[in-house]
GROMACS .gro file of C-alpha atoms in nm:
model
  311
    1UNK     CA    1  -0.199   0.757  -2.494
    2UNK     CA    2  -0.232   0.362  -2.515
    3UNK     CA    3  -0.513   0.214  -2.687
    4UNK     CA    4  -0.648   0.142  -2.377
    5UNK     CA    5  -0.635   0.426  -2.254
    6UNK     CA    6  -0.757   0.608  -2.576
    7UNK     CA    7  -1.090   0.361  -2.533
    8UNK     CA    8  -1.154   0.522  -2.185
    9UNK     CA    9  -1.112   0.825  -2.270
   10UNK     CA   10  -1.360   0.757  -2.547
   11UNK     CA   11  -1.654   0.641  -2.320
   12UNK     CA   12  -1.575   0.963  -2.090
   13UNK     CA   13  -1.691   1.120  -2.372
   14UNK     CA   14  -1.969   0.926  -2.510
   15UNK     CA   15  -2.092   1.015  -2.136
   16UNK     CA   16  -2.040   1.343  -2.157
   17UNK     CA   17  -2.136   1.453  -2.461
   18UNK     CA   18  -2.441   1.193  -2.624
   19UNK     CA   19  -2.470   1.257  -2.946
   20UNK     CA   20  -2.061   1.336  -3.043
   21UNK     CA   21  -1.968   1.263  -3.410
   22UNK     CA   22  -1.696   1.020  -3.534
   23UNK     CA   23  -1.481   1.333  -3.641
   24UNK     CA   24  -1.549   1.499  -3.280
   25UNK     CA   25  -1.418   1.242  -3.136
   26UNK     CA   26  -1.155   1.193  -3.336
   27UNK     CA   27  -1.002   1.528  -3.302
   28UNK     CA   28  -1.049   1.505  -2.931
   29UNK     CA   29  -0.879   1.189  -2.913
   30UNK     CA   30  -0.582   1.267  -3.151
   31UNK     CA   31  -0.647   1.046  -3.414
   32UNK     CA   32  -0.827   0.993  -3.706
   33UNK     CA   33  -1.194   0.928  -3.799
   34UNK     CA   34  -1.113   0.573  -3.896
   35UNK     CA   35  -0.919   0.489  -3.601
   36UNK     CA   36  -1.242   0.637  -3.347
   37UNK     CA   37  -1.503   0.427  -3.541
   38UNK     CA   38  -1.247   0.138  -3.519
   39UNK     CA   39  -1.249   0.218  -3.109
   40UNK     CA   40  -1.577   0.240  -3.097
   41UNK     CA   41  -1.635  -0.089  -3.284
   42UNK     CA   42  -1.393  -0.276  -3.062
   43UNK     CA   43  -1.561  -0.116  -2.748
   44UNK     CA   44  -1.912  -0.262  -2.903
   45UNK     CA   45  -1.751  -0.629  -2.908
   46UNK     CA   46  -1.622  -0.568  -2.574
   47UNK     CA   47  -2.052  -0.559  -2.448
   48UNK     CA   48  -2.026  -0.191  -2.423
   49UNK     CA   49  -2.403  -0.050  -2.606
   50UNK     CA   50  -2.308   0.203  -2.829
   51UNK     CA   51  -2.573   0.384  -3.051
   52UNK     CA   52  -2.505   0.533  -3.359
   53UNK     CA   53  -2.697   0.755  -3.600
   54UNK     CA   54  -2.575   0.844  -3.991
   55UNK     CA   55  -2.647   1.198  -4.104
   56UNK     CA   56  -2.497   1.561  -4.072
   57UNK     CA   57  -2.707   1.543  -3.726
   58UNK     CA   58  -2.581   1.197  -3.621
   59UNK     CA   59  -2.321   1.060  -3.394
   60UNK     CA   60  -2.263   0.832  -3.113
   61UNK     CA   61  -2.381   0.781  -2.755
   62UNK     CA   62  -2.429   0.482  -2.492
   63UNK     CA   63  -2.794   0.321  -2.482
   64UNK     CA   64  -2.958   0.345  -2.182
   65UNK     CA   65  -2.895   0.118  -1.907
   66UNK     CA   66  -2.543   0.082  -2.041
   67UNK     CA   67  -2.283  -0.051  -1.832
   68UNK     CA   68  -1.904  -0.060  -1.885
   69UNK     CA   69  -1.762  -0.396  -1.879
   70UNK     CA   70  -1.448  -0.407  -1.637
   71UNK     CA   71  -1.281  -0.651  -1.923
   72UNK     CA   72  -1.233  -0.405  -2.127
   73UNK     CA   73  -0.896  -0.395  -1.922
   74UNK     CA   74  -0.631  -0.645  -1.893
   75UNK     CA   75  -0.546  -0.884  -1.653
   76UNK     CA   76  -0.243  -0.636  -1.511
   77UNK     CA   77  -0.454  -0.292  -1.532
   78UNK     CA   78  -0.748  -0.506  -1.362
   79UNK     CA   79  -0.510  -0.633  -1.047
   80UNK     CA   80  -0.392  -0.293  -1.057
   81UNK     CA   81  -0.701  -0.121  -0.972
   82UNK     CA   82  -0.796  -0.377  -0.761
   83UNK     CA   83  -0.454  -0.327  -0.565
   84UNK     CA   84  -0.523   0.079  -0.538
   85UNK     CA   85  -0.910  -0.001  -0.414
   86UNK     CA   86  -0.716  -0.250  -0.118
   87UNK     CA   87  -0.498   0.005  -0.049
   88UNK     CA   88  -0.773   0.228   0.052
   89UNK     CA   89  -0.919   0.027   0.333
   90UNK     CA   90  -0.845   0.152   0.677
   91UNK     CA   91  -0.851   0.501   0.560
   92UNK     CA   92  -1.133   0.701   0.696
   93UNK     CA   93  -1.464   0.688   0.470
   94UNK     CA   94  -1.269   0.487   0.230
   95UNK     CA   95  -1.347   0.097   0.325
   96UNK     CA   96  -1.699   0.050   0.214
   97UNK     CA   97  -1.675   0.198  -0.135
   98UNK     CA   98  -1.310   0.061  -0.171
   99UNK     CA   99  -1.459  -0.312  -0.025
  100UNK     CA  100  -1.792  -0.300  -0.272
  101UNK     CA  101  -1.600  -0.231  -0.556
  102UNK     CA  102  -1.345  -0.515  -0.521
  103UNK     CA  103  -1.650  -0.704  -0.483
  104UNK     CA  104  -1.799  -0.610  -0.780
  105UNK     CA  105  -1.460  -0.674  -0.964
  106UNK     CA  106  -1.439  -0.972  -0.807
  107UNK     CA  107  -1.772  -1.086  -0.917
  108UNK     CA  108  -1.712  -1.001  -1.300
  109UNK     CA  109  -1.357  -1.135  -1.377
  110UNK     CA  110  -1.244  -1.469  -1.494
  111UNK     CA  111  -1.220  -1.714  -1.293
  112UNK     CA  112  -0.835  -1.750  -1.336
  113UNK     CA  113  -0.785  -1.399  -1.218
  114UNK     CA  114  -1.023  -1.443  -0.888
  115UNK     CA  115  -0.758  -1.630  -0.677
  116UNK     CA  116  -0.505  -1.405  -0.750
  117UNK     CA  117  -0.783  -1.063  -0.616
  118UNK     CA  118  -0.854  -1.297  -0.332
  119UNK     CA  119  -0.482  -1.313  -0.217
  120UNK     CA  120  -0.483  -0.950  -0.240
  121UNK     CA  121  -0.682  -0.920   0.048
  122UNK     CA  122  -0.411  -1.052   0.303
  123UNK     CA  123  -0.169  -0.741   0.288
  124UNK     CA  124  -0.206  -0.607   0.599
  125UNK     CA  125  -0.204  -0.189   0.619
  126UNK     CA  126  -0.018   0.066   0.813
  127UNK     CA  127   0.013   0.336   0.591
  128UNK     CA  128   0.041   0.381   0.176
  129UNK     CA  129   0.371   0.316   0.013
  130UNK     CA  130   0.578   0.537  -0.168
  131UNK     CA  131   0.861   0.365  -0.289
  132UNK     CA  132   0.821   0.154  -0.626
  133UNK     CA  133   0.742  -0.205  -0.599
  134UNK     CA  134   0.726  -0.440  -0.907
  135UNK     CA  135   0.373  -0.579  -0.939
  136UNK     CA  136   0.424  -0.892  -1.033
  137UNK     CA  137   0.654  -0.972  -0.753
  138UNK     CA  138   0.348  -0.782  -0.553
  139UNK     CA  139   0.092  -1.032  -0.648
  140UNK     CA  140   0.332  -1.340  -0.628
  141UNK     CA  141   0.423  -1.294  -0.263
  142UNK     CA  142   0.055  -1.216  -0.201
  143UNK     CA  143  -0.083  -1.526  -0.325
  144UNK     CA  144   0.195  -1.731  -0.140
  145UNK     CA  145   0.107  -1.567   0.167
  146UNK     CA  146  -0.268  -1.665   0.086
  147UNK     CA  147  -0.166  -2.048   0.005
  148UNK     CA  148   0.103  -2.054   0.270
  149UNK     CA  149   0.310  -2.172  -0.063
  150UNK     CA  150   0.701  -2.126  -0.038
  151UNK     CA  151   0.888  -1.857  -0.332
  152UNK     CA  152   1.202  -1.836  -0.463
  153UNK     CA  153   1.311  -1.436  -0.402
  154UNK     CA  154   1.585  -1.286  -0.602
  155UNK     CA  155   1.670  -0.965  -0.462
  156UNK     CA  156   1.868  -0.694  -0.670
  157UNK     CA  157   2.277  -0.666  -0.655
  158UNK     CA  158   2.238  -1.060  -0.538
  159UNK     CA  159   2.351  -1.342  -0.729
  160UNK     CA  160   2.225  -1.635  -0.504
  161UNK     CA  161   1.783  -1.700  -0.500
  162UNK     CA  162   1.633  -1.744  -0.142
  163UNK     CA  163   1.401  -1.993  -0.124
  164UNK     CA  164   1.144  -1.853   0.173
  165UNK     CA  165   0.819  -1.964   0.351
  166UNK     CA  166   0.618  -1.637   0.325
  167UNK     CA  167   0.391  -1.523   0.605
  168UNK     CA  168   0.223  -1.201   0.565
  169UNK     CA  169   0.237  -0.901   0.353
  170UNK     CA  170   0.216  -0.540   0.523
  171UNK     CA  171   0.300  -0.204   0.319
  172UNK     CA  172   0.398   0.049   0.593
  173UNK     CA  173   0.675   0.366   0.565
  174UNK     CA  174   0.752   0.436   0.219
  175UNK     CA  175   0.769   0.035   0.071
  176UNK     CA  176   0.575  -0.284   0.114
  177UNK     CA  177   0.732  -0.573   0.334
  178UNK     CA  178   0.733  -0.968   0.301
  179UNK     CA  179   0.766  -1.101   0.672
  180UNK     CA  180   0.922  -1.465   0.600
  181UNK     CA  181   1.164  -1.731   0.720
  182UNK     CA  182   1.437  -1.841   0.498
  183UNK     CA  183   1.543  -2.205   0.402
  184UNK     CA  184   1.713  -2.333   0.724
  185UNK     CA  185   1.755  -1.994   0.920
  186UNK     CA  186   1.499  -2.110   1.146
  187UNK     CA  187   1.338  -1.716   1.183
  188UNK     CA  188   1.133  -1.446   1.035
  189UNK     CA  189   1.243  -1.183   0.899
  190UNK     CA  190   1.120  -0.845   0.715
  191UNK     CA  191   1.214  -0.831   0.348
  192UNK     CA  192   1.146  -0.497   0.166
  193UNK     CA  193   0.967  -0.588  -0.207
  194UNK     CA  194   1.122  -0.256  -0.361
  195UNK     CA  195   1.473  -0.456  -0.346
  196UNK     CA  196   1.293  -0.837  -0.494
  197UNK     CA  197   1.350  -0.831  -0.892
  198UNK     CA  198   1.182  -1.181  -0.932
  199UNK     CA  199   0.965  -1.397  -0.731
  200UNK     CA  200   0.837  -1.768  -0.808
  201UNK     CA  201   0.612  -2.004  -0.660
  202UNK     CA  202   0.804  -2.345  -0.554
  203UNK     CA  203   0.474  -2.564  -0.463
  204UNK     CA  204   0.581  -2.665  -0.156
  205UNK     CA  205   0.581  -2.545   0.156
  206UNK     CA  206   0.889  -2.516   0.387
  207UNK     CA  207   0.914  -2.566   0.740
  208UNK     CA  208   0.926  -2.222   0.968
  209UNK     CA  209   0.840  -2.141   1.323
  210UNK     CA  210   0.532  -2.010   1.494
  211UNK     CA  211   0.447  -1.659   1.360
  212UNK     CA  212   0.424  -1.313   1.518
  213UNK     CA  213   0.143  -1.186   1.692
  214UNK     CA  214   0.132  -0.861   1.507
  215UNK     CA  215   0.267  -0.827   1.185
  216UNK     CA  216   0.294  -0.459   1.183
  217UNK     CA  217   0.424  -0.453   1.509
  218UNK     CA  218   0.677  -0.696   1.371
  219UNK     CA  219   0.777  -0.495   1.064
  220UNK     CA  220   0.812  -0.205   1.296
  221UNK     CA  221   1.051  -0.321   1.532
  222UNK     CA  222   1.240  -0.470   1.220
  223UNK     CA  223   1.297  -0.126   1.109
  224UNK     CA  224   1.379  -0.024   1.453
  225UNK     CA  225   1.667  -0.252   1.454
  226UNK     CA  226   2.028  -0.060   1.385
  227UNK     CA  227   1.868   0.293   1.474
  228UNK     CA  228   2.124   0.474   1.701
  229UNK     CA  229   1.865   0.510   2.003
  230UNK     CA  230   1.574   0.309   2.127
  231UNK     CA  231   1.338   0.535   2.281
  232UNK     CA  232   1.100   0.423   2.571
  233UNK     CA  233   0.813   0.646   2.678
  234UNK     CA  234   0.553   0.628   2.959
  235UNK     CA  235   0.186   0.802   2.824
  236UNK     CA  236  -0.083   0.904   3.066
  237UNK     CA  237  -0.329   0.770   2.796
  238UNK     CA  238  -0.504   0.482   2.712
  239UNK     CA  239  -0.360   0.255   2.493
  240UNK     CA  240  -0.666   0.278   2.194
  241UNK     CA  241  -0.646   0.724   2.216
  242UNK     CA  242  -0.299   0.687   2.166
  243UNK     CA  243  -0.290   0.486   1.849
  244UNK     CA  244  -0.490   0.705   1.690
  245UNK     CA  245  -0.303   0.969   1.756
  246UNK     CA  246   0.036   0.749   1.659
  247UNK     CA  247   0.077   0.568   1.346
  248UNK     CA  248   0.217   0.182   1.370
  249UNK     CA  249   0.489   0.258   1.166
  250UNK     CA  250   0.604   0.543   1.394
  251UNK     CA  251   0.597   0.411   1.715
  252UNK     CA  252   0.468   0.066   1.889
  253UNK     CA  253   0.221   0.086   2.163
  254UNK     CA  254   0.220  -0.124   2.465
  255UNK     CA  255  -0.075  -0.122   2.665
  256UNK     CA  256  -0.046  -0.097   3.042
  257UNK     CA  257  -0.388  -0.038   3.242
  258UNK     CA  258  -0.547   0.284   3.220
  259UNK     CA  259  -0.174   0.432   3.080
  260UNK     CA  260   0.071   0.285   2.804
  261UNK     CA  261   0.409   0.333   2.665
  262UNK     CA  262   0.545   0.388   2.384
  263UNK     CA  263   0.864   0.233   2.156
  264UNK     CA  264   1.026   0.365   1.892
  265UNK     CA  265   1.394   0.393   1.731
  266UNK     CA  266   1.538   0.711   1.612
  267UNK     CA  267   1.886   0.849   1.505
  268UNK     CA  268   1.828   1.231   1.576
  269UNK     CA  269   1.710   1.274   1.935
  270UNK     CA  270   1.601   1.643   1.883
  271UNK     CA  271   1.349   1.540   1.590
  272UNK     CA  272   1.200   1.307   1.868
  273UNK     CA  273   1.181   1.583   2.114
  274UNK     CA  274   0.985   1.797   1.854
  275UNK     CA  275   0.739   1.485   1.773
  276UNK     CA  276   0.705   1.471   2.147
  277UNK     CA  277   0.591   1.777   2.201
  278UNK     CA  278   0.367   1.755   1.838
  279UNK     CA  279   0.172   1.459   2.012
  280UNK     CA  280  -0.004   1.682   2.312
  281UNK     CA  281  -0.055   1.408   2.546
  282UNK     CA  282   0.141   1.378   2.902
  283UNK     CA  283   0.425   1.232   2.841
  284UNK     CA  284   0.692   1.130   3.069
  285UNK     CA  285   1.087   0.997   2.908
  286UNK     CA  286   1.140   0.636   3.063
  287UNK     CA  287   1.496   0.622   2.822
  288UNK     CA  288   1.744   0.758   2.686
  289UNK     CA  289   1.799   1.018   2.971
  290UNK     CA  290   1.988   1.189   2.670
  291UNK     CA  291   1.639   1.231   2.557
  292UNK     CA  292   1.517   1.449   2.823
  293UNK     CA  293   1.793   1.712   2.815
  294UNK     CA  294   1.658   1.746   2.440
  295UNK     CA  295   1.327   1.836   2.551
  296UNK     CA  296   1.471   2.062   2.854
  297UNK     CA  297   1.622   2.285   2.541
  298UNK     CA  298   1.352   2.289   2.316
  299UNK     CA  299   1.156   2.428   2.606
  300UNK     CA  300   1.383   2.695   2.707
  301UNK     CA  301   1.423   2.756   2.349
  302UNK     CA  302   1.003   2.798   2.292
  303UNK     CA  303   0.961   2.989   2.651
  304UNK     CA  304   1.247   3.303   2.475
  305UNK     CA  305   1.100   3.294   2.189
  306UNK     CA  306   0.726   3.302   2.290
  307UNK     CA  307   0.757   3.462   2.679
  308UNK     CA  308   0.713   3.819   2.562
  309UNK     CA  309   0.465   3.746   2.278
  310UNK     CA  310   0.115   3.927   2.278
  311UNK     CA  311  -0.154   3.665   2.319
   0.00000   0.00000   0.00000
């Protein structure tokens, strides 16, 4: 356990259990009596109120009223957990404790460190990464995308830097994405962070050309790109049930009256017959026609298996 962690742990207990002696605590942390007094010394010159009493009878607990200061973590563990609070927003009955609590670590961090929360919240969302993406590089790209400030990106197995005029953030899939336009290419593109080893700031700002609507409609047809089929698909829906019932990252939504279709990319044709038939809506196969005769066998295939069933 770090030391950091260890001092945590520590006020868990003090919380838990007023009243806890030195050697208590000790033996629940793993260490030794002088190294828990020491914690609990350094935790009192952090602002945290610890009490103590001497005697067979005394110990330690937090004085009333006490609050734990949020600098009792460093500048990396503190954009950390302000990075997992942004990551909740958009999920259901997570924005307003997720959005007061950045505020409140907003409100009690050093100035230094405020710009760099602030650029945290212009990552756009479609769903929660799962594929490891180097912090630093994280925060970099977020507060050039804040300052409209070009980077230098060195992405692994490459020997040459890009220099890039970032746009937006979005994390969607299983990775976060930079949508930017290199040096001279004259386009955006979408540039997956868990590949970019380094990122710097250049303090300038290059010239690129009028951004996307939608940036998660952009990263999603970026990913569509090279997929073996392009799927097109007419819904007998409105435009706002179906995207809840479709994630971004899945499938783009284009709005068309009362009814809307649907575009994705796929390489297996029968996995999109099954997510088809998953969604329950009325659905009707504008392309492939491939696509169709799919969905002809999976229903033949459900009506042998199911016709003789008891209900």
């Amino acid at each position: 356990m770090t030391a950091t962690g260890r001092r945590l742990e520590l006020l868990t207990l003090l919380q838990a259990e007023p009243g806890i002696s030195a050697g208590a605590l000790a033996r629940r942390l793993g260490v030794t009596e002088r190294t828990a007094r020491r914690d609990v010394g350094q935790l009192r010159d952090l602002g945290c109120r610890i009490e103590g009493s001497a005697g067979r009878a005394g110990g330690y607990r937090l004085a009333p009223g006490s609050i734990v200061p949020a600098l009792m973590l460093n500048e990396d563990e503190l954009l950390a957990v302000a990075l997992g609070l942004r990551t909740l927003t958009g999920v259901p009955d997570g924005d307003t404790a997720a959005l007061t609590a950045l505020t409140k670590i907003a409100a009690i961090v050093p100035s230094r460190l405020r710009h760099r929360l602030g650029a945290l919240s212009g990552i756009a969302r479609a769903d929660a990464p799962r594929r490891a993406v180097d912090g630093a590089v994280l925060v970099t790209l977020a507060l050039a995308c804040r300052q409209r400030e070009a980077v230098r990106l060195r992405r692994r197995g490459e020997e040459r830097p890009r220099a890039v005029q970032p746009w937006q953030l979005v994390h969607a899939g299983t990775t976060w994405y930079l949508i930017a336009a290199e040096r001279d290419v004259g386009e955006w593109r979408t540039w997956a962070l868990d590949r970019i080893e380094r990122a710097e700031l250049l303090g300038t700002k290059l010239p690129a050309p009028d951004p996307p609507d939608d940036p998660v409609a952009f990263v999603t047809r970026s990913l569509a790109r090279g997929r073996r089929h392009q799927v097109r698909l007419r819904v007998d829906a409105p435009a706002e049930v179906v995207r809840r019932a479709v994630p971004a990252t899945v499938a783009e939504v284009i709005e068309d009256g009362d009814t809307c279709e649907l575009h994705l990319a796929t390489d297996e044709l029968a996995g999109a017959a099954r997510w088809i038939v998953s969604l329950r809506l009325d659905v009707d196969v504008i392309e492939p026609a491939e696509l169709r005769d799919h969905l002809r066998r999976l229903g033949a295939q459900l009506l042998d298996r199911y016709a003789d069933a008891p209900p």
